[in-house]
Amino acid sequence: YHLVIVDLGLSDMDSWQLIKAVDSTRPAIAHLFITGAEPAWRRGLQARFSGAQVYLTKPLDPEKLKTLLQNI
């Protein structure tokens, strides 16, 4: 896999634990976070410190997502 898209609002598991597992893979897999949770700026900061290449808020703009995915 080249990219993992993770919703920070997962109901069945801790999304940060999932990202830690993804980060331990080799070769490294890029990851992108999506959230609808508030406050979004706090989640965005947390995502950036975890190494996320991209952080998006809901609702997603399909064109923005397409552009971001083409640049990863």
PDB file of C-alpha atoms in Angstrom, residues 39-67:
ATOM      1  CA  PRO A  39     -11.888  21.428  17.704  1.00  0.00           C
ATOM      2  CA  ALA A  40     -10.432  20.689  14.290  1.00  0.00           C
ATOM      3  CA  TRP A  41      -7.282  22.783  14.854  1.00  0.00           C
ATOM      4  CA  ARG A  42      -6.296  20.587  17.827  1.00  0.00           C
ATOM      5  CA  ARG A  43      -6.759  17.396  15.814  1.00  0.00           C
ATOM      6  CA  GLY A  44      -4.822  18.945  12.942  1.00  0.00           C
ATOM      7  CA  LEU A  45      -1.915  19.812  15.187  1.00  0.00           C
ATOM      8  CA  GLN A  46      -1.933  16.318  16.659  1.00  0.00           C
ATOM      9  CA  ALA A  47      -2.023  14.820  13.156  1.00  0.00           C
ATOM     10  CA  ARG A  48       0.910  16.933  11.974  1.00  0.00           C
ATOM     11  CA  PHE A  49       3.040  15.895  14.959  1.00  0.00           C
ATOM     12  CA  SER A  50       2.262  12.247  14.209  1.00  0.00           C
ATOM     13  CA  GLY A  51       3.744  12.681  10.741  1.00  0.00           C
ATOM     14  CA  ALA A  52       0.598  13.050   8.659  1.00  0.00           C
ATOM     15  CA  GLN A  53       1.272  14.418   5.216  1.00  0.00           C
ATOM     16  CA  VAL A  54      -2.254  15.803   4.895  1.00  0.00           C
ATOM     17  CA  TYR A  55      -5.077  16.643   7.279  1.00  0.00           C
ATOM     18  CA  LEU A  56      -8.627  17.306   6.086  1.00  0.00           C
ATOM     19  CA  THR A  57     -11.877  18.208   7.798  1.00  0.00           C
ATOM     20  CA  LYS A  58     -15.354  16.943   6.967  1.00  0.00           C
ATOM     21  CA  PRO A  59     -17.240  17.371   4.770  1.00  0.00           C
ATOM     22  CA  LEU A  60     -14.607  16.535   2.189  1.00  0.00           C
ATOM     23  CA  ASP A  61     -14.239  18.564  -0.962  1.00  0.00           C
ATOM     24  CA  PRO A  62     -13.773  15.909  -3.685  1.00  0.00           C
ATOM     25  CA  GLU A  63     -11.687  18.175  -5.905  1.00  0.00           C
ATOM     26  CA  LYS A  64      -9.364  19.141  -3.052  1.00  0.00           C
ATOM     27  CA  LEU A  65      -8.970  15.484  -2.090  1.00  0.00           C
ATOM     28  CA  LYS A  66      -8.199  14.552  -5.699  1.00  0.00           C
ATOM     29  CA  THR A  67      -5.543  17.269  -5.947  1.00  0.00           C
TER      30      THR A  67
END
